[in-house]
Amino acid sequence: MDRPDIADRDLAAFVAVAEAASDAAGAVIRPYFRSGLGADLKGDQSPVTAADRGAEQAMRAVLVAHFPDHGILGEEFGTKNPGARLRWVLDPIDGTRAFITGRPVFGSLVALLDGDRPIVGVIDQPVTGERWVGVAGQQTRFRGSFGGKVGGRACSSLEQAELSCTSPEMFGNNLTGWQRLTAAAGRTSFGGDCYAYGLLALGQIDVIAEADLKIWDWAAIVPVVEGAGGRMTDWDGAPLRADGDGRAVAVGDPALLAPTLALLAG
Amino acid sequence: MDRPDIADRDLAAFVAVAEAASDAAGAVIRPYFRSGLGADLKGDQSPVTAADRGAEQAMRAVLVAHFPDHGILGEEFGTKNPGARLRWVLDPIDGTRAFITGRPVFGSLVALLDGDRPIVGVIDQPVTGERWVGVAGQQTRFRGSFGGKVGGRACSSLEQAELSCTSPEMFGNNLTGWQRLTAAAGRTSFGGDCYAYGLLALGQIDVIAEADLKIWDWAAIVPVVEGAGGRMTDWDGAPLRADGDGRAVAVGDPALLAPTLALLAG
């Protein structure tokens, strides 16, 4: 991924504040994990927890304090400064199902867009302390106490590939494409949301195909995956867009992108 | 679950040695986690890793040193003293798919059977340090740094229930039963193997239905679930058996057992 057209000093400041926002979200989220809270089922059946809302407010407070003119888009609290060139995109708990069931494989996502392009992305797992930091034009950084080294695994054939998605129930009308892919892939596993993309950036998963992603689901992930040598696109191989159809593919080895897209298209 | 017909002092010694065996397995497994090892695909496509084999050998060494006359049944190295009344059942890495993809939601399982009945079960997550210890007639113990308290969640209606299974691909001919259940349940999540049963014992998941389980998959889990106030049976509501059909159900609230079994049966 090309270096962004932003001074190095500014970019470093954006990364530091993105990490501070992740820290703030984690501090809100941790006490709620496995605290026995119920899911607050709203009209669309999506669980919205106190942790989610509190964490987004904490992230927004950090960002506004440092960059009052930047835009902010969050799942819970809408849009601020929508016309700004630099816009933060937040998802305090990506993987709500994992969070509610007590699986430590959800994540807090912070991304910075320059126009339509994500240039900074942080995937943070606040319970395990794992964090991936992706910056356009730079190698992805990872910290964590469970091991793992940044870099997609060399894997040029789908037959050898480890395939993943959060749930087969996410595909709707796109299920046949997913089924062609899972029939061709070596092995398939489920669960993980953003955490699975972090594992792809560590060479533990080779291909992820998903549908129905929103901008706050993918914006932080793109720099992490591409900074680990991988590729992340829509199902036509084009960059993901805020007004796209929500279908996304990520590969650790760029050689897997073309055969994956071909199977999804049918 | 009734107290077993074994002296308290003996039972306490069995539990201590079960935990020592788990410790030994974890010491073998941890260095392999996310080490980039490939899956060793055998004839049946099941991945068999050096970690799996090394951990089973380490567990067997601990058990043989303490109880040379007990039976041992492990997935990798077969059966020792098959006619013994007291038999250990081992699965060093339950959740091989999670292990290979770097998700810290697999577990090492150690169980002790008295005849056909599991009376001790340890579910250990060697990477996160979480451990569940179940003993027939006793409250399940849990230790872990991510929070969580032992006890199934009160949940008398499937509509409110959090349902889970490792993968919808495990059901084969039993898929329609699973589909009836998932249509009735409030929410469904995937992934977790033994770890999901641990979360059920913490009240984070209400119902788990699975198929194709072997004795080493369920023997350690039964005392953990029942010691947390839950129930674990086959799809007919009978105790799980070594020569059963591998279909298993676990519920955190016993009130959920009958409606769950009814839907699975159709």
Short mmCIF file of C-alpha atoms in Angstrom, two decimals:
data_model
loop_
_atom_site.label_atom_id
_atom_site.label_comp_id
_atom_site.label_asym_id
_atom_site.label_seq_id
_atom_site.Cartn_x
_atom_site.Cartn_y
_atom_site.Cartn_z
CA MET A 1 0.00 0.00 0.00
CA ASP A 2 1.39 3.42 -0.95
CA ARG A 3 2.50 5.87 1.67
CA PRO A 4 -0.23 8.42 2.36
CA ASP A 5 0.22 12.06 1.38
CA ILE A 6 0.63 13.17 4.97
CA ALA A 7 3.73 14.38 6.84
CA ASP A 8 5.42 11.62 8.82
CA ARG A 9 5.15 13.65 12.01
CA ASP A 10 1.40 14.07 11.58
CA LEU A 11 0.93 10.42 10.75
CA ALA A 12 2.84 9.37 13.88
CA ALA A 13 0.60 11.64 15.96
CA PHE A 14 -2.53 10.08 14.42
CA VAL A 15 -1.26 6.60 15.27
CA ALA A 16 -0.48 7.57 18.85
CA VAL A 17 -3.94 9.03 19.35
CA ALA A 18 -5.59 6.02 17.68
CA GLU A 19 -3.82 3.82 20.24
CA ALA A 20 -4.89 6.14 23.07
CA ALA A 21 -8.50 5.84 21.88
CA SER A 22 -8.14 2.03 21.90
CA ASP A 23 -6.75 2.20 25.43
CA ALA A 24 -9.74 4.27 26.54
CA ALA A 25 -12.20 1.83 24.95
CA GLY A 26 -10.53 -1.15 26.59
CA ALA A 27 -10.73 0.44 30.03
CA VAL A 28 -14.49 0.79 29.61
CA ILE A 29 -15.04 -2.67 28.13
CA ARG A 30 -13.01 -4.94 30.43
CA PRO A 31 -15.23 -4.66 33.54
CA TYR A 32 -18.30 -5.64 31.48
CA PHE A 33 -16.74 -8.79 30.01
CA ARG A 34 -18.36 -11.91 31.51
CA SER A 35 -20.20 -9.75 34.00
CA GLY A 36 -23.43 -11.57 33.22
CA LEU A 37 -25.02 -8.64 31.45
CA GLY A 38 -27.95 -9.44 29.18
CA ALA A 39 -28.12 -8.55 25.53
CA ASP A 40 -30.26 -5.49 24.89
CA LEU A 41 -32.19 -6.68 21.86
CA LYS A 42 -33.19 -3.75 19.70
CA GLY A 43 -35.52 -3.82 16.70
CA ASP A 44 -32.89 -5.27 14.39
CA GLN A 45 -31.93 -7.97 16.95
CA SER A 46 -28.42 -6.56 17.22
CA PRO A 47 -27.24 -6.54 20.83
CA VAL A 48 -26.26 -3.12 22.07
CA THR A 49 -24.54 -3.16 25.39
CA ALA A 50 -23.55 -0.55 27.90
CA ALA A 51 -19.96 -1.50 27.12
CA ASP A 52 -20.38 -0.67 23.46
CA ARG A 53 -21.85 2.75 24.09
CA GLY A 54 -19.53 3.69 26.92
CA ALA A 55 -16.49 2.67 24.93
CA GLU A 56 -17.50 4.71 21.89
CA GLN A 57 -18.02 7.77 24.09
CA ALA A 58 -14.57 7.25 25.64
CA MET A 59 -12.95 6.96 22.18
CA ARG A 60 -14.74 10.06 20.91
CA ALA A 61 -13.57 12.07 23.93
CA VAL A 62 -9.93 11.20 23.18
CA LEU A 63 -10.24 12.02 19.48
CA VAL A 64 -12.11 15.31 19.95
CA ALA A 65 -9.57 16.47 22.53
CA HIS A 66 -6.70 15.99 20.07
CA PHE A 67 -8.31 16.69 16.69
CA PRO A 68 -11.48 18.77 17.06
CA ASP A 69 -11.72 19.39 13.30
CA HIS A 70 -11.52 15.76 12.22
CA GLY A 71 -14.63 13.84 11.29
CA ILE A 72 -15.88 10.95 13.44
CA LEU A 73 -18.18 8.13 12.38
CA GLY A 74 -19.24 5.61 15.01
CA GLU A 75 -21.78 2.82 14.98
CA GLU A 76 -23.55 4.05 18.11
CA PHE A 77 -23.39 7.84 18.06
CA GLY A 78 -23.46 8.83 14.39
CA THR A 79 -21.36 11.32 12.46
CA LYS A 80 -19.43 14.48 13.41
CA ASN A 81 -17.85 16.82 10.82
CA PRO A 82 -18.89 14.58 7.91
CA GLY A 83 -17.19 16.79 5.30
CA ALA A 84 -13.71 16.59 6.87
CA ARG A 85 -10.85 15.10 4.79
CA LEU A 86 -9.62 13.14 7.80
CA ARG A 87 -12.34 11.01 9.42
CA TRP A 88 -12.14 8.55 12.30
CA VAL A 89 -14.26 5.42 12.04
CA LEU A 90 -15.02 3.55 15.28
CA ASP A 91 -16.43 0.19 16.30
CA PRO A 92 -15.98 -0.26 20.05
CA ILE A 93 -17.01 -3.94 20.08
CA ASP A 94 -16.66 -5.73 16.77
CA GLY A 95 -17.82 -9.25 17.48
CA THR A 96 -20.72 -8.53 19.84
CA ARG A 97 -21.74 -12.20 19.75
CA ALA A 98 -18.25 -13.25 20.95
CA PHE A 99 -18.31 -10.57 23.63
CA ILE A 100 -21.72 -11.61 24.95
CA THR A 101 -20.81 -15.29 25.07
CA GLY A 102 -17.51 -14.57 26.85
CA ARG A 103 -15.14 -15.53 24.03
CA PRO A 104 -12.06 -13.27 24.07
CA VAL A 105 -12.00 -12.95 20.28
CA PHE A 106 -13.90 -9.69 19.74
CA GLY A 107 -12.08 -6.40 19.16
CA SER A 108 -12.21 -2.64 19.41
CA LEU A 109 -11.63 -0.98 16.05
CA VAL A 110 -10.26 2.50 15.38
CA ALA A 111 -9.55 3.65 11.83
CA LEU A 112 -8.52 6.93 10.23
CA LEU A 113 -9.66 7.61 6.66
CA ASP A 114 -7.95 10.10 4.36
CA GLY A 115 -10.85 10.80 2.03
CA ASP A 116 -12.09 7.30 1.23
CA ARG A 117 -8.84 5.55 2.04
CA PRO A 118 -8.10 3.95 5.43
CA ILE A 119 -4.57 5.01 6.40
CA VAL A 120 -4.47 3.95 10.08
CA GLY A 121 -6.17 0.95 11.68
CA VAL A 122 -5.99 -0.47 15.20
CA ILE A 123 -7.47 -3.85 16.13
CA ASP A 124 -7.38 -4.15 19.91
CA GLN A 125 -8.41 -7.13 22.03
CA PRO A 126 -8.87 -5.49 25.42
CA VAL A 127 -9.17 -8.68 27.46
CA THR A 128 -6.12 -10.54 26.18
CA GLY A 129 -4.09 -7.36 25.64
CA GLU A 130 -3.39 -8.16 21.99
CA ARG A 131 -3.15 -5.25 19.55
CA TRP A 132 -2.51 -4.90 15.82
CA VAL A 133 -1.56 -1.47 14.43
CA GLY A 134 -1.67 -0.96 10.66
CA VAL A 135 -0.45 2.18 8.90
CA ALA A 136 -0.54 2.70 5.13
CA GLY A 137 2.96 2.25 3.70
CA GLN A 138 4.33 0.61 6.87
CA GLN A 139 4.75 -2.90 8.24
CA THR A 140 1.93 -3.84 10.61
CA ARG A 141 2.92 -3.98 14.29
CA PHE A 142 1.57 -6.61 16.70
CA ARG A 143 1.90 -6.97 20.43
CA GLY A 144 0.53 -9.80 22.51
CA SER A 145 1.51 -12.36 25.09
CA PHE A 146 0.21 -15.43 23.20
CA GLY A 147 2.86 -15.31 20.48
CA GLY A 148 2.52 -14.60 16.79
CA LYS A 149 4.64 -12.80 14.18
CA VAL A 150 3.36 -10.37 11.55
CA GLY A 151 3.28 -11.62 7.97
CA GLY A 152 0.81 -13.51 5.81
CA ARG A 153 1.66 -17.16 5.25
CA ALA A 154 2.96 -18.10 1.80
CA CYS A 155 0.08 -20.12 0.35
CA SER A 156 -0.51 -20.02 -3.38
CA SER A 157 -3.21 -22.71 -3.61
CA LEU A 158 -6.70 -22.69 -2.15
CA GLU A 159 -6.40 -26.44 -1.55
CA GLN A 160 -3.79 -25.68 1.10
CA ALA A 161 -5.61 -22.67 2.47
CA GLU A 162 -7.14 -22.10 5.88
CA LEU A 163 -10.46 -20.34 5.17
CA SER A 164 -12.57 -18.49 7.71
CA CYS A 165 -15.67 -16.36 8.20
CA THR A 166 -17.53 -15.16 11.27
CA SER A 167 -20.66 -17.21 10.56
CA PRO A 168 -22.11 -18.95 7.51
CA GLU A 169 -25.39 -17.21 8.39
CA MET A 170 -24.02 -13.85 7.23
CA PHE A 171 -24.12 -14.65 3.51
CA GLY A 172 -27.81 -14.48 2.62
CA ASN A 173 -28.02 -14.36 -1.19
CA ASN A 174 -24.26 -14.82 -1.42
CA LEU A 175 -24.27 -18.28 0.14
CA THR A 176 -23.54 -20.20 -3.08
CA GLY A 177 -20.35 -18.19 -3.62
CA TRP A 178 -19.25 -19.01 -0.08
CA GLN A 179 -20.11 -22.68 -0.59
CA ARG A 180 -17.97 -22.89 -3.74
CA LEU A 181 -15.09 -21.37 -1.78
CA THR A 182 -15.44 -23.67 1.22
CA ALA A 183 -15.58 -26.71 -1.09
CA ALA A 184 -12.28 -25.65 -2.69
CA ALA A 185 -10.43 -24.62 0.47
CA GLY A 186 -8.36 -27.01 2.54
CA ARG A 187 -10.15 -26.27 5.79
CA THR A 188 -12.77 -23.87 7.15
CA SER A 189 -13.27 -22.35 10.58
CA PHE A 190 -15.84 -19.96 11.99
CA GLY A 191 -15.89 -17.11 14.46
CA GLY A 192 -13.61 -14.24 15.11
CA ASP A 193 -14.86 -11.10 13.38
CA CYS A 194 -11.92 -8.61 13.33
CA TYR A 195 -9.80 -10.99 15.42
CA ALA A 196 -9.72 -13.44 12.52
CA TYR A 197 -8.24 -10.75 10.27
CA GLY A 198 -5.60 -10.17 12.94
CA LEU A 199 -4.80 -13.89 12.77
CA LEU A 200 -4.58 -13.64 8.97
CA ALA A 201 -2.01 -10.87 9.48
CA LEU A 202 -0.06 -13.36 11.65
CA GLY A 203 -0.14 -16.10 9.00
CA GLN A 204 -2.59 -18.32 10.93
CA ILE A 205 -5.48 -17.92 8.46
CA ASP A 206 -5.07 -17.59 4.69
CA VAL A 207 -8.44 -16.41 3.35
CA ILE A 208 -11.45 -14.67 4.89
CA ALA A 209 -14.63 -14.01 2.89
CA GLU A 210 -17.55 -12.17 4.43
CA ALA A 211 -20.70 -10.32 3.48
CA ASP A 212 -22.73 -7.57 5.05
CA LEU A 213 -19.77 -5.62 6.47
CA LYS A 214 -20.20 -1.94 7.27
CA ILE A 215 -17.43 0.65 6.98
CA TRP A 216 -16.74 0.44 10.73
CA ASP A 217 -16.23 -3.31 10.35
CA TRP A 218 -13.53 -3.09 7.65
CA ALA A 219 -11.88 0.37 7.82
CA ALA A 220 -9.42 -0.54 10.59
CA ILE A 221 -8.71 -3.96 9.13
CA VAL A 222 -7.51 -2.90 5.67
CA PRO A 223 -4.24 -1.23 6.87
CA VAL A 224 -3.52 -4.16 9.23
CA VAL A 225 -3.93 -6.78 6.48
CA GLU A 226 -2.11 -4.81 3.79
CA GLY A 227 0.72 -3.86 6.16
CA ALA A 228 1.23 -7.60 6.74
CA GLY A 229 1.68 -8.16 2.99
CA GLY A 230 -1.91 -9.26 2.34
CA ARG A 231 -4.77 -7.85 0.29
CA MET A 232 -8.28 -6.83 1.25
CA THR A 233 -10.88 -5.93 -1.39
CA ASP A 234 -14.55 -6.28 -2.25
CA TRP A 235 -15.74 -9.39 -4.12
CA ASP A 236 -14.84 -7.70 -7.45
CA GLY A 237 -11.25 -7.06 -6.36
CA ALA A 238 -11.80 -3.30 -5.95
CA PRO A 239 -11.04 -1.28 -2.80
CA LEU A 240 -13.77 -1.44 -0.17
CA ARG A 241 -16.00 1.65 -0.18
CA ALA A 242 -18.37 3.23 2.32
CA ASP A 243 -21.17 2.92 -0.26
CA GLY A 244 -20.20 -0.61 -1.34
CA ASP A 245 -22.27 -3.77 -0.95
CA GLY A 246 -20.50 -4.99 2.19
CA ARG A 247 -18.91 -8.07 0.62
CA ALA A 248 -15.23 -8.34 1.57
CA VAL A 249 -12.30 -10.68 0.96
CA ALA A 250 -8.92 -10.75 2.67
CA VAL A 251 -5.94 -12.93 1.75
CA GLY A 252 -2.58 -13.29 3.47
CA ASP A 253 -0.81 -14.30 0.25
CA PRO A 254 -1.79 -11.99 -2.67
CA ALA A 255 -1.60 -15.02 -5.01
CA LEU A 256 -4.83 -16.29 -3.42
CA LEU A 257 -6.88 -13.23 -4.35
CA ALA A 258 -7.68 -14.07 -7.99
CA PRO A 259 -8.76 -17.71 -7.41
CA THR A 260 -10.81 -16.67 -4.39
CA LEU A 261 -12.65 -13.94 -6.29
CA ALA A 262 -13.28 -16.30 -9.21
CA LEU A 263 -14.98 -18.87 -6.96
CA LEU A 264 -17.07 -16.27 -5.15
CA ALA A 265 -18.28 -14.89 -8.51
CA GLY A 266 -19.16 -18.36 -9.80
CA MET B 1 -24.89 -35.29 40.16
CA ASP B 2 -24.52 -37.83 42.99
CA ARG B 3 -21.31 -38.16 44.92
CA PRO B 4 -19.20 -41.01 43.59
CA ASP B 5 -18.62 -44.14 45.64
CA ILE B 6 -14.98 -43.26 46.29
CA ALA B 7 -13.28 -42.07 49.48
CA ASP B 8 -12.92 -38.29 49.65
CA ARG B 9 -9.18 -38.58 50.14
CA ASP B 10 -8.82 -40.70 47.00
CA LEU B 11 -11.02 -38.36 45.01
CA ALA B 12 -8.95 -35.35 46.08
CA ALA B 13 -5.79 -37.15 44.95
CA PHE B 14 -7.36 -37.92 41.57
CA VAL B 15 -8.26 -34.25 41.10
CA ALA B 16 -4.76 -33.09 42.03
CA VAL B 17 -3.18 -35.49 39.55
CA ALA B 18 -5.68 -34.52 36.85
CA GLU B 19 -4.60 -30.92 37.32
CA ALA B 20 -0.93 -31.95 37.23
CA ALA B 21 -1.58 -33.74 33.94
CA SER B 22 -3.20 -30.57 32.57
CA ASP B 23 -0.19 -28.55 33.68
CA ALA B 24 2.12 -30.96 31.87
CA ALA B 25 0.06 -30.77 28.69
CA GLY B 26 0.02 -26.97 28.76
CA ALA B 27 3.79 -26.78 29.10
CA VAL B 28 4.13 -28.83 25.91
CA ILE B 29 1.42 -26.99 23.99
CA ARG B 30 2.23 -23.33 24.67
CA PRO B 31 5.45 -23.08 22.63
CA TYR B 32 3.66 -24.50 19.56
CA PHE B 33 0.78 -22.03 19.64
CA ARG B 34 1.06 -19.58 16.71
CA SER B 35 4.48 -20.96 15.89
CA GLY B 36 3.53 -21.23 12.23
CA LEU B 37 3.41 -25.00 12.25
CA GLY B 38 1.50 -26.59 9.39
CA ALA B 39 -1.36 -29.00 9.79
CA ASP B 40 -0.31 -32.60 9.31
CA LEU B 41 -3.20 -33.84 7.20
CA LYS B 42 -3.72 -37.55 7.72
CA GLY B 43 -6.06 -39.84 5.82
CA ASP B 44 -9.14 -38.61 7.64
CA GLN B 45 -8.11 -34.96 7.16
CA SER B 46 -7.84 -34.43 10.88
CA PRO B 47 -4.82 -32.32 11.76
CA VAL B 48 -2.41 -34.03 14.06
CA THR B 49 0.25 -31.79 15.42
CA ALA B 50 3.42 -32.32 17.33
CA ALA B 51 1.78 -30.41 20.17
CA ASP B 52 -1.09 -32.88 20.35
CA ARG B 53 1.15 -35.92 20.52
CA GLY B 54 3.73 -34.42 22.84
CA ALA B 55 1.04 -33.23 25.24
CA GLU B 56 -0.65 -36.63 25.39
CA GLN B 57 2.69 -38.28 26.16
CA ALA B 58 3.31 -35.74 28.93
CA MET B 59 -0.13 -36.37 30.45
CA ARG B 60 0.30 -40.15 30.28
CA ALA B 61 3.67 -39.89 32.03
CA VAL B 62 2.08 -38.02 34.95
CA LEU B 63 -0.82 -40.46 35.24
CA VAL B 64 1.26 -43.63 34.99
CA ALA B 65 3.65 -42.34 37.64
CA HIS B 66 0.80 -41.86 40.13
CA PHE B 67 -1.67 -44.58 39.20
CA PRO B 68 0.03 -47.37 37.25
CA ASP B 69 -3.03 -49.65 37.51
CA HIS B 70 -5.57 -47.16 36.15
CA GLY B 71 -6.73 -47.36 32.57
CA ILE B 72 -5.83 -44.65 30.05
CA LEU B 73 -7.60 -43.85 26.81
CA GLY B 74 -6.16 -41.12 24.60
CA GLU B 75 -6.96 -39.99 21.09
CA GLU B 76 -3.38 -40.33 19.87
CA PHE B 77 -1.86 -43.27 21.71
CA GLY B 78 -4.73 -45.68 22.30
CA THR B 79 -5.70 -47.66 25.36
CA LYS B 80 -3.82 -48.92 28.45
CA ASN B 81 -5.40 -51.28 31.05
CA PRO B 82 -8.78 -51.24 29.28
CA GLY B 83 -10.45 -53.43 31.94
CA ALA B 84 -9.68 -51.12 34.86
CA ARG B 85 -12.58 -49.68 36.86
CA LEU B 86 -10.91 -46.25 36.92
CA ARG B 87 -9.95 -45.01 33.49
CA TRP B 88 -8.44 -41.67 32.40
CA VAL B 89 -9.65 -40.20 29.15
CA LEU B 90 -7.45 -37.60 27.45
CA ASP B 91 -7.74 -35.11 24.65
CA PRO B 92 -4.64 -32.91 24.66
CA ILE B 93 -6.00 -30.41 22.11
CA ASP B 94 -9.77 -30.31 21.80
CA GLY B 95 -10.43 -27.69 19.15
CA THR B 96 -7.59 -28.43 16.78
CA ARG B 97 -9.04 -25.99 14.24
CA ALA B 98 -8.97 -23.17 16.82
CA PHE B 99 -5.42 -24.13 17.82
CA ILE B 100 -4.15 -24.15 14.23
CA THR B 101 -5.74 -20.81 13.39
CA GLY B 102 -4.33 -19.20 16.54
CA ARG B 103 -7.62 -18.70 18.40
CA PRO B 104 -7.12 -19.16 22.18
CA VAL B 105 -10.39 -21.07 22.58
CA PHE B 106 -9.21 -24.69 22.37
CA GLY B 107 -8.61 -26.77 25.48
CA SER B 108 -6.77 -29.72 27.01
CA LEU B 109 -9.17 -32.26 28.45
CA VAL B 110 -8.52 -34.73 31.25
CA ALA B 111 -11.31 -36.94 32.59
CA LEU B 112 -11.53 -39.80 35.04
CA LEU B 113 -14.25 -42.42 34.53
CA ASP B 114 -15.52 -44.70 37.29
CA GLY B 115 -16.88 -47.48 35.13
CA ASP B 116 -18.87 -45.60 32.52
CA ARG B 117 -19.40 -42.49 34.62
CA PRO B 118 -17.14 -39.41 34.38
CA ILE B 119 -16.37 -38.33 37.95
CA VAL B 120 -13.55 -35.82 37.36
CA GLY B 121 -13.10 -33.44 34.43
CA VAL B 122 -10.58 -30.68 33.76
CA ILE B 123 -10.94 -28.22 30.89
CA ASP B 124 -7.71 -26.26 30.62
CA GLN B 125 -6.91 -23.39 28.26
CA PRO B 126 -3.12 -23.38 28.40
CA VAL B 127 -2.59 -20.08 26.59
CA THR B 128 -4.97 -17.87 28.58
CA GLY B 129 -4.44 -19.77 31.83
CA GLU B 130 -8.15 -20.48 32.31
CA ARG B 131 -9.14 -23.77 33.95
CA TRP B 132 -12.42 -25.44 34.87
CA VAL B 133 -12.37 -28.37 37.33
CA GLY B 134 -15.49 -30.49 37.65
CA VAL B 135 -15.96 -33.26 40.24
CA ALA B 136 -19.10 -35.38 40.60
CA GLY B 137 -21.09 -34.18 43.60
CA GLN B 138 -19.15 -30.91 43.92
CA GLN B 139 -19.47 -27.34 42.68
CA THR B 140 -17.31 -26.74 39.61
CA ARG B 141 -14.24 -24.56 40.22
CA PHE B 142 -12.99 -21.98 37.70
CA ARG B 143 -9.85 -19.88 37.64
CA GLY B 144 -8.97 -17.30 35.04
CA SER B 145 -7.90 -13.70 34.63
CA PHE B 146 -10.69 -12.67 32.22
CA GLY B 147 -13.47 -12.86 34.80
CA GLY B 148 -16.42 -15.20 35.01
CA LYS B 149 -18.29 -16.91 37.85
CA VAL B 150 -19.43 -20.54 37.94
CA GLY B 151 -23.15 -21.15 37.51
CA GLY B 152 -25.50 -21.66 34.59
CA ARG B 153 -27.67 -18.67 33.76
CA ALA B 154 -31.36 -18.93 34.70
CA CYS B 155 -33.07 -19.19 31.32
CA SER B 156 -36.27 -21.16 31.04
CA SER B 157 -37.20 -20.26 27.44
CA LEU B 158 -35.34 -21.12 24.25
CA GLU B 159 -36.41 -17.76 22.82
CA GLN B 160 -34.14 -16.08 25.35
CA ALA B 161 -31.36 -18.63 24.99
CA GLU B 162 -27.85 -18.20 23.68
CA LEU B 163 -27.23 -21.30 21.52
CA SER B 164 -23.86 -22.53 20.30
CA CYS B 165 -22.07 -25.28 18.44
CA THR B 166 -18.54 -25.67 17.14
CA SER B 167 -19.54 -25.66 13.48
CA PRO B 168 -22.79 -26.26 11.59
CA GLU B 169 -20.77 -28.60 9.37
CA MET B 170 -20.58 -31.21 12.16
CA PHE B 171 -24.24 -32.27 11.91
CA GLY B 172 -24.41 -34.35 8.75
CA ASN B 173 -27.74 -36.23 8.82
CA ASN B 174 -28.71 -34.38 12.00
CA LEU B 175 -28.77 -30.96 10.37
CA THR B 176 -32.56 -30.56 10.35
CA GLY B 177 -32.70 -31.04 14.14
CA TRP B 178 -30.05 -28.36 14.56
CA GLN B 179 -31.91 -26.04 12.18
CA ARG B 180 -35.13 -26.40 14.20
CA LEU B 181 -33.19 -25.51 17.32
CA THR B 182 -31.42 -22.50 15.83
CA ALA B 183 -34.75 -21.19 14.49
CA ALA B 184 -36.23 -21.35 18.01
CA ALA B 185 -33.26 -19.99 19.94
CA GLY B 186 -32.71 -16.30 20.60
CA ARG B 187 -29.23 -16.20 19.15
CA THR B 188 -26.60 -18.60 17.79
CA SER B 189 -22.81 -18.49 17.80
CA PHE B 190 -20.14 -20.83 16.49
CA GLY B 191 -16.73 -22.01 17.55
CA GLY B 192 -15.33 -23.04 20.84
CA ASP B 193 -15.32 -26.82 21.23
CA CYS B 194 -14.77 -27.56 24.95
CA TYR B 195 -14.23 -23.87 25.68
CA ALA B 196 -17.88 -23.17 24.83
CA TYR B 197 -18.97 -25.69 27.47
CA GLY B 198 -16.74 -23.85 29.92
CA LEU B 199 -18.59 -20.64 29.02
CA LEU B 200 -21.90 -22.44 29.53
CA ALA B 201 -20.68 -23.33 33.04
CA LEU B 202 -20.09 -19.57 33.55
CA GLY B 203 -23.60 -18.63 32.40
CA GLN B 204 -22.45 -17.04 29.12
CA ILE B 205 -24.04 -19.66 26.86
CA ASP B 206 -27.34 -21.43 27.58
CA VAL B 207 -27.51 -24.37 25.17
CA ILE B 208 -24.95 -26.34 23.16
CA ALA B 209 -25.96 -29.06 20.74
CA GLU B 210 -23.36 -31.06 18.85
CA ALA B 211 -22.98 -34.27 16.91
CA ASP B 212 -20.09 -36.59 16.21
CA LEU B 213 -18.46 -36.26 19.65
CA LYS B 214 -16.13 -38.99 20.84
CA ILE B 215 -15.72 -40.02 24.48
CA TRP B 216 -12.55 -37.92 24.80
CA ASP B 217 -14.57 -34.88 23.63
CA TRP B 218 -17.28 -35.13 26.30
CA ALA B 219 -15.94 -37.10 29.29
CA ALA B 220 -14.20 -34.12 30.94
CA ILE B 221 -17.06 -31.78 30.12
CA VAL B 222 -19.89 -33.63 31.87
CA PRO B 223 -18.63 -33.05 35.46
CA VAL B 224 -17.85 -29.39 34.68
CA VAL B 225 -21.35 -28.71 33.30
CA GLU B 226 -23.21 -30.69 35.96
CA GLY B 227 -21.10 -29.21 38.77
CA ALA B 228 -22.26 -25.78 37.55
CA GLY B 229 -25.90 -26.81 37.90
CA GLY B 230 -26.40 -27.73 34.24
CA ARG B 231 -27.20 -30.95 32.43
CA MET B 232 -25.38 -32.82 29.68
CA THR B 233 -26.95 -35.79 27.90
CA ASP B 234 -27.32 -37.43 24.51
CA TRP B 235 -30.13 -36.32 22.17
CA ASP B 236 -32.51 -38.74 23.92
CA GLY B 237 -31.83 -37.27 27.35
CA ALA B 238 -29.79 -40.28 28.49
CA PRO B 239 -26.25 -40.18 29.90
CA LEU B 240 -23.54 -40.03 27.24
CA ARG B 241 -21.92 -43.40 26.59
CA ALA B 242 -18.67 -44.52 25.03
CA ASP B 243 -20.66 -46.60 22.54
CA GLY B 244 -23.27 -43.88 21.90
CA ASP B 245 -23.93 -42.07 18.64
CA GLY B 246 -21.90 -38.98 19.50
CA ARG B 247 -24.85 -36.58 19.68
CA ALA B 248 -24.67 -34.39 22.78
CA VAL B 249 -26.64 -31.58 24.40
CA ALA B 250 -25.66 -29.35 27.29
CA VAL B 251 -27.86 -26.79 29.04
CA GLY B 252 -27.00 -24.32 31.79
CA ASP B 253 -30.57 -24.23 33.12
CA PRO B 254 -32.06 -27.75 33.43
CA ALA B 255 -35.45 -26.31 32.37
CA LEU B 256 -34.07 -25.96 28.84
CA LEU B 257 -33.31 -29.66 28.42
CA ALA B 258 -36.78 -30.94 27.52
CA PRO B 259 -37.65 -28.26 24.91
CA THR B 260 -34.19 -28.60 23.38
CA LEU B 261 -34.46 -32.38 23.06
CA ALA B 262 -37.97 -32.07 21.60
CA LEU B 263 -36.78 -29.76 18.82
CA LEU B 264 -33.75 -31.89 18.01
CA ALA B 265 -35.98 -34.97 17.72
CA GLY B 266 -38.47 -33.16 15.46
#
